[in-house]
Coordinates of C-alpha atoms in Angstrom, one line a residue:
M1 CA 106.7 91.3 78.0
F2 CA 108.6 91.0 81.3
M3 CA 111.2 88.8 79.6
Y4 CA 111.9 91.4 76.9
L5 CA 111.9 94.4 79.2
F6 CA 114.0 93.1 81.9
S7 CA 115.5 89.9 80.6
S8 CA 114.1 87.6 83.2
S9 CA 115.6 84.6 81.4
L10 CA 119.1 86.0 82.0
F11 CA 118.1 86.4 85.7
A12 CA 116.8 82.9 85.7
K13 CA 119.9 81.4 84.0
E14 CA 122.1 83.1 86.6
N15 CA 120.0 82.4 89.7
L16 CA 117.5 79.5 89.4
N17 CA 120.0 76.7 89.9
R18 CA 121.1 78.1 93.3
M19 CA 117.6 79.0 94.7
S20 CA 116.0 77.1 97.4
E21 CA 112.5 75.6 96.9
R22 CA 111.0 78.4 98.9
Q23 CA 112.8 81.0 96.6
L24 CA 111.7 79.2 93.5
N25 CA 108.1 79.4 94.7
L26 CA 108.5 83.1 95.4
Y27 CA 110.0 83.7 92.0
D28 CA 107.1 81.7 90.4
R29 CA 104.6 83.9 92.2
L30 CA 106.4 87.0 91.2
I31 CA 106.5 86.3 87.5
N32 CA 103.0 84.8 87.3
E33 CA 100.7 86.7 89.7
P34 CA 101.0 90.4 88.8
S35 CA 98.7 91.2 86.0
N36 CA 101.0 93.8 84.5
D37 CA 104.6 92.9 83.6
W38 CA 105.5 96.6 83.7
D39 CA 104.8 96.5 87.5
I40 CA 107.6 93.9 87.9
Y41 CA 109.9 96.1 85.9
Y42 CA 109.1 99.2 88.0
W43 CA 109.6 97.3 91.2
A44 CA 112.9 95.8 90.1
T45 CA 114.2 99.1 88.9
E46 CA 112.9 100.8 92.1
A47 CA 110.8 103.2 90.0
K48 CA 107.8 102.2 92.2
P49 CA 107.7 100.6 95.6
T50 CA 107.2 96.9 95.7
P51 CA 103.9 95.7 97.3
A52 CA 104.5 93.9 100.6
V53 CA 103.3 90.6 99.2
F54 CA 106.2 90.6 96.8
E55 CA 108.8 92.1 99.0
N56 CA 111.2 89.3 99.8
D57 CA 114.7 88.0 99.2
V58 CA 113.9 87.1 95.6
M59 CA 112.8 90.6 94.8
A60 CA 116.0 91.8 96.4
M61 CA 118.0 89.5 94.1
L62 CA 116.0 90.9 91.1
R63 CA 116.7 94.5 92.2
E64 CA 120.4 93.7 92.4
F65 CA 120.4 92.0 89.0
A66 CA 118.6 95.1 87.5
K67 CA 121.4 97.4 88.7
N68 CA 123.8 95.5 86.4
K69 CA 126.9 96.6 88.4
N70 CA 129.2 94.8 86.0
R71 CA 127.7 96.6 83.1
E72 CA 127.1 93.4 81.2
Q73 CA 125.6 93.7 77.7
R74 CA 122.2 92.1 78.0
L75 CA 121.0 92.4 74.5
R76 CA 119.7 88.9 73.8
Q77 CA 118.1 86.0 75.7
P78 CA 120.4 83.1 76.7
D79 CA 120.4 79.9 74.7
L80 CA 118.1 77.4 76.4
E81 CA 120.8 74.6 76.7
Y82 CA 121.4 75.7 80.3
L83 CA 118.0 74.2 81.2
F84 CA 119.3 70.8 80.3
E85 CA 122.6 71.0 82.1
S86 CA 123.0 69.2 85.3
P87 CA 123.6 71.5 88.3
S88 CA 127.2 71.9 89.3

């Protein structure tokens, strides 16, 4: 559900290729450990405080992404071809 509520695949496309290994591990924990995807949505949109265990630079990146300061239309998931592109 998280992917549909918050478009985590758009966040992933925009950010995964420039994350460090530590950040990738934090992101993996964030999207896999909480039992309720709505919690991630609430933390990212600052509707609820983020638990200390998930409060880190990746959560900060997710919060910034959620603000959508450029007012991008995020109506569909990205094509998956980006997963097979070599990093630039």
